Coordinates of C-alpha atoms in Angstrom, one line a residue:
Chain D
M284 CA -164.5 -105.1 217.4
T285 CA -166.8 -105.7 220.3
T286 CA -164.8 -105.3 223.5
S287 CA -165.0 -107.3 226.7
T288 CA -165.4 -104.1 228.8
L289 CA -169.1 -103.9 229.2
P290 CA -169.6 -107.7 229.7
M291 CA -166.9 -107.6 232.4
L292 CA -168.6 -104.7 234.1
E293 CA -172.0 -106.4 233.9
N294 CA -170.5 -109.4 235.7
Y295 CA -168.8 -107.4 238.4
P296 CA -170.2 -109.1 241.6
Q297 CA -171.0 -106.0 243.7
A298 CA -172.6 -102.6 243.3
I299 CA -171.0 -99.9 241.1
S300 CA -172.2 -96.4 241.8
L301 CA -171.8 -95.3 238.1
D302 CA -173.9 -96.3 235.1
R303 CA -172.2 -99.4 233.7
I304 CA -172.9 -98.6 230.1
Q305 CA -171.4 -95.0 230.4
L306 CA -168.5 -96.4 232.4
A307 CA -167.7 -99.1 229.8
A308 CA -167.9 -96.6 226.9
T309 CA -165.6 -94.3 228.7
I310 CA -163.0 -97.0 229.4
D311 CA -163.1 -98.1 225.7
I312 CA -162.6 -94.5 224.6
L313 CA -159.7 -94.2 227.0
D314 CA -158.0 -97.4 225.8
D315 CA -158.5 -96.2 222.2
C316 CA -157.0 -92.8 222.9
A317 CA -154.0 -94.4 224.6
E318 CA -153.5 -96.6 221.6
A319 CA -153.9 -93.6 219.1
C320 CA -151.4 -91.5 221.1
T321 CA -148.8 -94.3 221.2
A322 CA -149.2 -94.8 217.4
C323 CA -149.1 -91.0 216.7
A324 CA -145.9 -90.5 218.6
D325 CA -144.3 -93.3 216.5
A326 CA -145.8 -92.0 213.2
C327 CA -144.4 -88.5 214.0
L328 CA -141.0 -90.0 214.7
S329 CA -141.0 -91.4 211.1
E330 CA -142.0 -88.0 209.4
P331 CA -139.3 -86.1 207.5
D332 CA -140.2 -83.0 209.6
V333 CA -139.7 -84.8 212.9
A334 CA -137.9 -81.7 214.3
A335 CA -141.2 -79.8 214.0
L336 CA -143.1 -82.5 215.9
V337 CA -141.1 -83.0 219.1
R338 CA -143.6 -81.2 221.2
C339 CA -146.4 -83.3 219.6
I340 CA -144.5 -86.5 220.3
R341 CA -143.9 -85.6 224.0
T342 CA -147.6 -84.7 224.5
N343 CA -148.6 -88.0 222.8
L344 CA -146.4 -90.0 225.2
D345 CA -147.8 -88.2 228.2
C346 CA -151.4 -88.6 227.0
A347 CA -150.9 -92.3 226.3
D348 CA -149.7 -92.9 229.8
V349 CA -152.3 -90.8 231.5
C350 CA -155.2 -92.4 229.5
A351 CA -153.9 -95.9 230.2
T352 CA -153.7 -95.3 233.9
T353 CA -157.1 -93.6 234.0
A354 CA -158.6 -96.6 232.2
R355 CA -157.1 -98.9 234.8
V356 CA -158.3 -96.9 237.8
L357 CA -161.8 -96.8 236.3
S358 CA -161.7 -100.5 235.8
R359 CA -161.4 -101.2 239.5
H360 CA -164.4 -101.0 241.7
T361 CA -163.4 -103.0 244.8
G362 CA -162.9 -100.7 247.8
Y363 CA -164.3 -97.8 245.7
D364 CA -162.9 -94.4 246.6
A365 CA -164.1 -91.7 244.2
T366 CA -161.3 -89.3 244.9
I367 CA -158.6 -91.2 242.9
G368 CA -160.8 -91.8 239.9
R369 CA -161.9 -88.1 239.9
A370 CA -158.3 -86.9 240.1
M371 CA -157.2 -89.1 237.3
L372 CA -160.2 -88.0 235.1
Q373 CA -159.2 -84.4 235.8
A374 CA -155.6 -85.1 234.8
C375 CA -156.9 -86.9 231.7
V376 CA -159.0 -84.0 230.6
I377 CA -155.9 -81.8 230.8
A378 CA -153.7 -84.3 229.0
C379 CA -156.3 -85.0 226.2
S380 CA -157.0 -81.3 225.7
A381 CA -153.3 -80.5 225.4
C382 CA -152.7 -83.5 223.0
A383 CA -155.8 -82.6 220.9
H384 CA -154.4 -79.0 220.6
E385 CA -150.9 -80.2 219.6
C386 CA -152.0 -82.8 217.2
G387 CA -154.6 -80.4 215.8
L388 CA -151.8 -78.0 214.8
H389 CA -150.4 -80.8 212.5
A390 CA -153.6 -82.3 211.3
E391 CA -153.5 -80.8 207.8
M392 CA -150.0 -82.0 207.2
H393 CA -150.3 -85.4 208.9
E394 CA -153.5 -87.4 208.7
H395 CA -152.3 -89.5 211.8
C396 CA -152.3 -86.3 213.8
G397 CA -155.8 -85.5 212.7
I398 CA -157.1 -89.0 213.7
C399 CA -155.3 -88.7 217.1
A400 CA -156.7 -85.2 217.7
D401 CA -160.2 -86.6 217.2
A402 CA -159.5 -89.5 219.6
C403 CA -158.2 -87.0 222.2
R404 CA -161.2 -84.7 221.8
S405 CA -163.6 -87.7 222.2
C406 CA -161.7 -88.8 225.2
E407 CA -161.7 -85.4 226.8
Q408 CA -165.5 -85.2 226.4
A409 CA -166.1 -88.7 227.8
C410 CA -164.0 -87.9 230.8
R411 CA -165.8 -84.6 231.4
D412 CA -169.1 -86.4 231.1
L413 CA -168.1 -89.1 233.6
L414 CA -166.9 -86.4 236.0
A415 CA -170.3 -84.7 235.7
A416 CA -172.0 -88.0 236.3
M417 CA -169.9 -88.6 239.5
D418 CA -171.1 -85.4 241.1
Chain V
M188 CA -166.7 -99.3 219.0
T189 CA -164.6 -98.7 215.9
T190 CA -161.0 -98.2 217.1
S191 CA -158.4 -95.8 215.8
T192 CA -155.9 -98.6 215.4
L193 CA -156.3 -99.4 211.8
P194 CA -156.7 -95.8 210.6
M195 CA -153.5 -94.9 212.5
L196 CA -151.6 -97.8 210.9
E197 CA -153.0 -96.9 207.4
N198 CA -151.5 -93.4 207.9
Y199 CA -148.1 -94.5 209.2
P200 CA -145.8 -92.7 206.8
Q201 CA -143.3 -95.4 206.0
A202 CA -143.3 -99.1 205.1
I203 CA -144.5 -101.7 207.6
S204 CA -143.3 -105.3 206.9
L205 CA -146.5 -106.8 208.3
D206 CA -150.1 -106.8 207.0
R207 CA -151.7 -103.7 208.5
I208 CA -155.1 -105.3 208.8
Q209 CA -153.8 -108.3 210.7
L210 CA -151.5 -106.1 212.8
A211 CA -154.3 -103.7 213.8
A212 CA -156.6 -106.6 214.7
T213 CA -153.9 -108.1 216.9
I214 CA -153.3 -104.8 218.7
D215 CA -157.0 -104.3 219.3
I216 CA -157.2 -107.9 220.7
L217 CA -154.2 -107.2 222.9
D218 CA -155.7 -104.0 224.3
D219 CA -159.0 -105.8 224.9
C220 CA -157.3 -108.6 226.7
A221 CA -155.3 -106.2 228.9
E222 CA -158.6 -104.5 229.8
A223 CA -160.4 -107.8 230.5
C224 CA -157.5 -109.0 232.8
T225 CA -157.4 -105.7 234.8
A226 CA -161.2 -106.0 235.3
C227 CA -161.1 -109.7 236.1
A228 CA -158.4 -109.2 238.8
D229 CA -160.7 -106.6 240.4
A230 CA -163.9 -108.6 240.1
C231 CA -162.1 -111.6 241.7
L232 CA -161.1 -109.3 244.6
S233 CA -164.7 -108.6 245.2
E234 CA -165.8 -112.3 245.3
P235 CA -166.6 -113.9 248.6
D236 CA -164.2 -116.7 247.8
V237 CA -161.3 -114.4 247.1
A238 CA -158.9 -116.7 249.0
A239 CA -159.5 -119.3 246.3
L240 CA -158.8 -116.8 243.5
V241 CA -155.4 -115.3 244.5
R242 CA -153.5 -117.3 241.8
C243 CA -156.1 -116.1 239.3
I244 CA -155.7 -112.5 240.4
R245 CA -151.9 -112.7 240.1
T246 CA -152.0 -114.2 236.7
N247 CA -154.5 -111.5 235.6
L248 CA -152.2 -108.8 236.7
D249 CA -149.2 -110.2 234.9
C250 CA -151.3 -110.8 231.7
A251 CA -152.6 -107.3 231.8
D252 CA -149.1 -105.8 232.0
V253 CA -147.6 -108.2 229.3
C254 CA -150.5 -107.5 226.9
A255 CA -150.3 -103.8 227.3
T256 CA -146.6 -103.7 226.7
T257 CA -146.9 -106.1 223.7
A258 CA -149.5 -103.7 222.2
R259 CA -147.2 -100.8 222.6
V260 CA -144.2 -102.5 221.1
L261 CA -146.3 -103.6 218.1
S262 CA -147.7 -100.1 217.7
R263 CA -144.2 -98.7 217.0
H264 CA -142.7 -99.2 213.5
T265 CA -139.9 -96.6 213.4
G266 CA -136.5 -98.2 213.5
Y267 CA -138.2 -101.6 213.2
D268 CA -136.3 -104.4 214.9
A269 CA -138.3 -107.7 214.7
T270 CA -136.5 -109.3 217.7
I271 CA -138.2 -107.2 220.4
G272 CA -141.7 -107.6 218.9
R273 CA -141.1 -111.4 218.5
A274 CA -139.9 -111.8 222.1
M275 CA -142.9 -109.9 223.5
L276 CA -145.3 -111.9 221.4
Q277 CA -143.7 -115.1 222.8
A278 CA -144.0 -113.8 226.3
C279 CA -147.6 -112.8 225.6
V280 CA -148.5 -116.3 224.3
I281 CA -147.2 -117.7 227.6
A282 CA -149.0 -115.1 229.8
C283 CA -152.3 -115.5 227.9
S284 CA -152.1 -119.2 227.9
A285 CA -151.5 -119.3 231.7
C286 CA -154.3 -116.7 232.3
A287 CA -156.8 -118.6 230.1
H288 CA -156.0 -121.7 232.1
E289 CA -156.4 -120.1 235.5
C290 CA -159.5 -118.2 234.6
G291 CA -160.9 -121.3 232.9
L292 CA -160.8 -123.1 236.3
H293 CA -163.3 -120.6 237.7
A294 CA -165.4 -119.9 234.7
E295 CA -168.4 -122.0 235.9
M296 CA -168.4 -120.2 239.2
H297 CA -167.6 -116.7 237.9
E298 CA -168.9 -115.4 234.6
H299 CA -166.1 -112.7 234.6
C300 CA -163.5 -115.4 234.6
G301 CA -165.2 -117.1 231.6
I302 CA -165.2 -113.8 229.6
C303 CA -161.6 -113.2 230.6
A304 CA -160.5 -116.7 229.6
D305 CA -162.1 -116.2 226.2
A306 CA -160.3 -112.9 225.8
C307 CA -157.0 -114.6 226.7
R308 CA -157.5 -117.5 224.3
S309 CA -158.3 -115.1 221.5
C310 CA -155.2 -113.0 222.3
E311 CA -153.0 -116.1 222.5
Q312 CA -154.2 -117.2 219.1
A313 CA -153.8 -113.7 217.5
C314 CA -150.2 -113.6 218.9
R315 CA -149.4 -117.0 217.5
D316 CA -150.8 -116.0 214.1
L317 CA -148.7 -112.8 214.1
L318 CA -145.6 -114.7 215.1
A319 CA -146.3 -117.1 212.2
A320 CA -146.7 -114.2 209.8
M321 CA -143.4 -112.7 210.9
D322 CA -141.4 -115.7 209.9
Chain T
M199 CA -131.4 -93.8 247.8
T200 CA -132.2 -97.0 249.6
T201 CA -135.2 -98.5 247.9
S202 CA -138.1 -100.5 249.5
T203 CA -137.5 -103.4 247.2
L204 CA -135.5 -105.7 249.4
P205 CA -137.4 -104.9 252.7
M206 CA -140.6 -105.7 250.8
L207 CA -139.2 -109.0 249.6
E208 CA -137.9 -109.9 253.0
N209 CA -141.4 -109.4 254.4
Y210 CA -143.2 -111.4 251.7
P211 CA -145.2 -113.9 253.7
Q212 CA -144.5 -117.1 251.8
A213 CA -141.6 -118.9 250.2
I214 CA -139.8 -117.4 247.2
S215 CA -137.7 -119.9 245.1
L216 CA -135.1 -117.3 244.2
D217 CA -132.5 -115.6 246.3
R218 CA -134.2 -112.4 247.7
I219 CA -131.1 -110.3 247.6
Q220 CA -130.4 -111.1 243.9
L221 CA -134.1 -110.7 243.0
A222 CA -134.3 -107.3 244.8
A223 CA -131.1 -106.0 243.1
T224 CA -132.5 -107.1 239.7
I225 CA -135.8 -105.4 240.2
D226 CA -134.0 -102.2 241.3
I227 CA -131.8 -102.3 238.1
L228 CA -134.9 -102.9 236.0
D229 CA -136.7 -99.9 237.5
D230 CA -133.6 -97.8 237.0
C231 CA -133.2 -98.9 233.4
A232 CA -136.9 -98.1 232.7
E233 CA -136.4 -94.7 234.1
A234 CA -133.1 -94.0 232.2
C235 CA -134.8 -95.1 228.9
T236 CA -137.8 -92.8 229.4
A237 CA -135.5 -89.9 230.2
C238 CA -133.2 -90.7 227.2
A239 CA -136.1 -90.8 224.8
D240 CA -137.0 -87.3 226.0
A241 CA -133.5 -86.0 226.0
C242 CA -133.0 -87.2 222.4
L243 CA -136.3 -85.4 221.4
S244 CA -134.6 -82.1 222.6
E245 CA -131.4 -82.6 220.6
P246 CA -130.8 -80.5 217.5
D247 CA -130.0 -83.7 215.6
V248 CA -133.3 -85.4 216.6
A249 CA -133.7 -86.7 213.0
A250 CA -130.6 -88.9 213.5
L251 CA -132.0 -90.2 216.8
V252 CA -135.4 -91.5 215.9
R253 CA -134.3 -95.2 216.0
C254 CA -132.7 -94.5 219.4
I255 CA -135.9 -92.9 220.7
R256 CA -138.1 -95.8 219.5
T257 CA -135.8 -98.4 221.1
N258 CA -135.7 -96.4 224.3
L259 CA -139.6 -96.4 224.4
D260 CA -139.7 -100.1 223.9
C261 CA -137.0 -100.8 226.5
A262 CA -138.7 -98.6 229.1
D263 CA -142.0 -100.5 228.7
V264 CA -140.4 -104.0 228.6
C265 CA -138.2 -103.2 231.7
A266 CA -141.2 -101.8 233.6
T267 CA -143.3 -104.9 232.9
T268 CA -140.5 -107.3 233.7
A269 CA -140.0 -105.5 237.1
R270 CA -143.7 -105.9 237.9
V271 CA -143.8 -109.6 236.9
L272 CA -140.7 -110.3 239.1
S273 CA -142.3 -108.4 242.0
R274 CA -145.2 -110.9 242.2
H275 CA -144.7 -114.2 243.9
T276 CA -148.2 -115.3 244.7
G277 CA -149.2 -118.3 242.5
Y278 CA -145.6 -118.5 241.2
D279 CA -145.3 -119.7 237.6
A280 CA -141.7 -119.4 236.4
T281 CA -142.7 -119.5 232.7
I282 CA -144.0 -115.9 232.5
G283 CA -141.0 -114.5 234.5
R284 CA -138.6 -116.3 232.3
A285 CA -140.2 -115.2 229.1
M286 CA -140.2 -111.6 230.2
L287 CA -136.6 -111.8 231.3
Q288 CA -135.7 -113.1 227.8
A289 CA -137.6 -110.3 226.1
C290 CA -135.9 -107.9 228.5
V291 CA -132.4 -109.2 227.6
I292 CA -133.3 -108.6 223.9
A293 CA -134.7 -105.1 224.5
C294 CA -131.8 -104.0 226.7
S295 CA -129.2 -105.4 224.3
A296 CA -130.9 -103.5 221.4
C297 CA -131.1 -100.3 223.4
A298 CA -127.5 -100.5 224.7
H299 CA -126.4 -100.9 221.1
E300 CA -128.5 -98.0 219.8
C301 CA -127.6 -95.6 222.6
G302 CA -124.0 -96.7 222.4
L303 CA -123.8 -95.4 218.8
H304 CA -124.6 -91.9 220.1
A305 CA -122.7 -92.0 223.4
E306 CA -119.8 -89.9 222.2
M307 CA -122.1 -87.1 221.0
H308 CA -124.7 -87.3 223.8
E309 CA -123.8 -88.1 227.4
H310 CA -127.4 -89.1 228.2
C311 CA -127.1 -91.9 225.6
G312 CA -123.9 -93.1 227.3
I313 CA -125.5 -93.2 230.7
C314 CA -128.6 -95.0 229.2
A315 CA -126.4 -97.5 227.4
D316 CA -124.6 -98.3 230.7
A317 CA -128.0 -98.8 232.4
C318 CA -129.2 -101.1 229.6
R319 CA -126.0 -103.1 229.8
S320 CA -126.2 -103.5 233.5
C321 CA -129.9 -104.5 233.2
E322 CA -129.2 -107.0 230.4
Q323 CA -126.5 -108.7 232.6
A324 CA -128.7 -108.7 235.7
C325 CA -131.5 -110.4 233.6
R326 CA -129.1 -113.0 232.2
D327 CA -127.8 -113.7 235.7
L328 CA -131.4 -114.1 237.1
L329 CA -132.3 -116.4 234.2
A330 CA -129.2 -118.5 235.0
A331 CA -130.2 -118.7 238.7
M332 CA -133.7 -119.8 237.7
D333 CA -132.5 -123.0 235.9
Chain W
M235 CA -128.2 -98.2 244.6
T236 CA -127.3 -95.0 242.9
T237 CA -129.9 -94.4 240.2
S238 CA -129.4 -92.9 236.8
T239 CA -132.1 -90.3 237.4
L240 CA -130.0 -87.3 238.4
P241 CA -127.2 -88.0 235.9
M242 CA -129.8 -88.2 233.1
L243 CA -131.4 -84.9 234.2
E244 CA -128.0 -83.2 234.5
N245 CA -127.4 -84.1 230.8
Y246 CA -130.8 -83.1 229.5
P247 CA -129.8 -80.7 226.7
Q248 CA -132.1 -77.8 227.3
A249 CA -133.4 -75.7 230.2
I250 CA -135.6 -77.3 233.0
S251 CA -137.6 -74.9 235.0
L252 CA -137.4 -77.0 238.2
D253 CA -134.4 -77.7 240.4
R254 CA -132.8 -80.8 238.9
I255 CA -131.8 -82.3 242.3
Q256 CA -135.3 -82.0 243.7
L257 CA -136.8 -83.3 240.5
A258 CA -134.5 -86.3 240.4
A259 CA -135.2 -87.1 244.1
T260 CA -139.0 -86.9 243.5
I261 CA -138.8 -89.2 240.5
D262 CA -136.8 -91.7 242.5
I263 CA -139.3 -91.6 245.3
L264 CA -142.1 -92.1 242.8
D265 CA -140.4 -95.1 241.2
D266 CA -139.8 -96.6 244.7
C267 CA -143.4 -96.0 245.8
A268 CA -144.7 -97.7 242.6
E269 CA -142.5 -100.7 243.2
A270 CA -143.5 -100.9 246.9
C271 CA -147.2 -100.8 246.0
T272 CA -146.9 -103.5 243.4
A273 CA -145.0 -105.7 245.9
C274 CA -147.5 -104.9 248.7
A275 CA -150.5 -105.9 246.6
D276 CA -148.8 -109.2 245.9
A277 CA -147.8 -109.8 249.5
C278 CA -151.4 -109.0 250.6
L279 CA -152.6 -111.6 248.1
S280 CA -150.5 -114.2 249.9
E281 CA -151.7 -113.4 253.4
P282 CA -154.1 -115.9 255.1
D283 CA -156.4 -112.9 255.8
V284 CA -156.6 -111.8 252.2
A285 CA -160.3 -111.2 252.5
A286 CA -159.6 -108.4 254.9
L287 CA -157.1 -106.8 252.6
V288 CA -159.0 -106.5 249.3
R289 CA -159.4 -102.7 249.7
C290 CA -155.7 -102.4 250.5
I291 CA -154.8 -104.4 247.4
R292 CA -157.0 -102.3 245.2
T293 CA -155.5 -99.1 246.5
N294 CA -152.0 -100.5 246.1
L295 CA -152.8 -101.3 242.4
D296 CA -154.1 -97.8 241.8
C297 CA -151.2 -96.1 243.6
A298 CA -148.6 -98.2 241.6
D299 CA -150.2 -97.1 238.3
V300 CA -150.5 -93.4 239.3
C301 CA -147.0 -93.2 240.7
A302 CA -145.5 -94.9 237.6
T303 CA -147.3 -92.5 235.2
T304 CA -146.4 -89.4 237.3
A305 CA -142.7 -90.5 237.2
R306 CA -142.9 -90.8 233.5
V307 CA -144.6 -87.4 233.0
L308 CA -142.0 -85.7 235.3
S309 CA -139.2 -87.4 233.3
R310 CA -140.1 -85.6 230.1
H311 CA -139.1 -81.9 229.6
T312 CA -139.4 -81.5 225.9
G313 CA -142.3 -79.2 225.0
Y314 CA -142.8 -78.5 228.7
D315 CA -146.4 -77.9 229.7
A316 CA -146.7 -77.6 233.5
T317 CA -150.4 -78.3 233.5
I318 CA -150.1 -82.1 232.9
G319 CA -147.3 -82.5 235.4
R320 CA -149.3 -80.5 238.0
A321 CA -152.5 -82.5 237.5
M322 CA -150.6 -85.8 237.8
L323 CA -148.8 -84.6 241.0
Q324 CA -152.2 -83.7 242.4
A325 CA -153.7 -87.2 241.5
C326 CA -150.6 -88.8 243.0
V327 CA -150.9 -86.9 246.3
I328 CA -154.5 -88.3 246.5
A329 CA -153.5 -91.9 245.6
C330 CA -150.5 -91.9 248.0
S331 CA -152.5 -90.5 250.8
A332 CA -155.3 -93.1 250.3
C333 CA -152.8 -95.9 250.1
A334 CA -150.8 -94.7 253.1
H335 CA -154.0 -94.7 255.0
E336 CA -155.1 -98.2 253.9
C337 CA -151.7 -99.8 254.4
G338 CA -151.4 -98.0 257.7
L339 CA -154.5 -99.9 259.0
H340 CA -152.7 -103.2 258.5
A341 CA -149.1 -102.1 259.4
E342 CA -149.2 -103.8 262.9
M343 CA -150.3 -107.1 261.4
H344 CA -148.2 -107.0 258.2
E345 CA -144.8 -105.5 258.1
H346 CA -145.0 -105.1 254.3
C347 CA -148.0 -102.8 254.7
G348 CA -146.0 -100.7 257.2
I349 CA -143.1 -100.4 254.7
C350 CA -145.5 -99.5 251.9
A351 CA -147.3 -96.9 254.0
D352 CA -144.0 -95.2 254.7
A353 CA -143.1 -95.2 251.0
C354 CA -146.5 -93.7 250.2
R355 CA -146.2 -91.0 252.9
S356 CA -142.7 -90.1 251.6
C357 CA -144.1 -89.9 248.1
E358 CA -147.1 -87.8 249.0
Q359 CA -144.8 -85.3 250.7
A360 CA -142.3 -85.2 247.8
C361 CA -145.2 -84.6 245.4
R362 CA -146.6 -81.8 247.6
D363 CA -143.1 -80.2 247.8
L364 CA -142.7 -80.3 244.1
L365 CA -146.1 -78.8 243.5
A366 CA -145.2 -76.0 245.9
A367 CA -141.9 -75.5 244.0
M368 CA -143.9 -75.3 240.7
D369 CA -145.9 -72.3 241.8

């Protein structure tokens, strides 16, 4: 689907110090990663080998929350203070990296873990790229 | 962007009582509406006539939270209990309808309110359609 | 601990149609229930019989999200529109009732499920009482 | 009120590397700060001088989201990985410090900003203390 993220940013009424296209793409990736992690935690819960997946589920839940909050912070530009956005991006890199690793361990057994690992890796990279652009 | 929502649903390891394509589309619309509402609240905060937009901001904040929670509930299928999903969809119809109305009042003045009103109307309709499909 | 909820409500600068003491108590109970459900989902994940607890975990996750959003909606009074608050309270009654039931099934085996079931029952009742006060 | 946080932690079925009393107190303070920030954003929206408070509102919204996510991450102990918790605590120190500063600027005019600034300062300190305990 075409999201509202870029049109909303293009109509933000004041200056934004970051490139709006890169920012919108990053927010979309964060929202997608949050969704994938929520779905992966639930899919893992329904697997017969759930006992082997508890660490994966936990990391999924953390990563979903961290990505969702990062997306919200990056969606706000009023009274811009780069320090909070930067700190959330750093936390998100760590959460996505941990979740990509955990899901990656189960990707051959469980296709949903493979899809989620890919979403986490894309998100980690997008967050790193935005952090680099903020410097 | 192509989201992970449908691939994740297609790889959920057990039965889902709803049509996976409709469900994935609804979740994507919910996530988009949550994002639009978060962005619209912030854009309103940066408008010179913010004092005229406080009701719009408040409704945006409610709608963002309600849509995000509805998307999460609909993304879980383990131990399926239709009653919580149905109640959240009903709350979401009300929140989206209220937010579409409020944003609609400012759509001529503020393009971001117009985009957000459209996102809310799409989301309200998708929630109504999914509720109908659940009966 | 003494929360900030009632002092914040007492200093809200405009009229609130509900009793501020009842409202603050309800919000505190909602926040506590959200916290208990998040913790119970995680404690269940660490139990040796996790496979028997997947439905409980799922309901905990839903209930945590629904309570957190209900608390947020009830914490906003600007541009008051009773319909969203009422719909969220109704969804919360359903989520808390379902979670109290699920956790109750495991309360003899797992003390954390017993504590969480109590938190859910208190929250369900507080939501019902606030709904009654809104009529 | 007496929260369920410590009883839930005391009944977590496996080892926790942190002191459970300090951890429970920190989670309670985080939940309280999230609640105060949500309420302060809304109270600011209802002030006649809302145009002077837009930066405060924005920081409140960020701080509410960051505190809520930090509380959730700290409430999970299964598959413990200190790096995510530490990164969220660092982000939370920054968000609380920024919000305490912003709200502090308006504390003489608006009692709700003073209460929220106190909640943010307590939360910042609790997060710093927990970070120190993690080393």
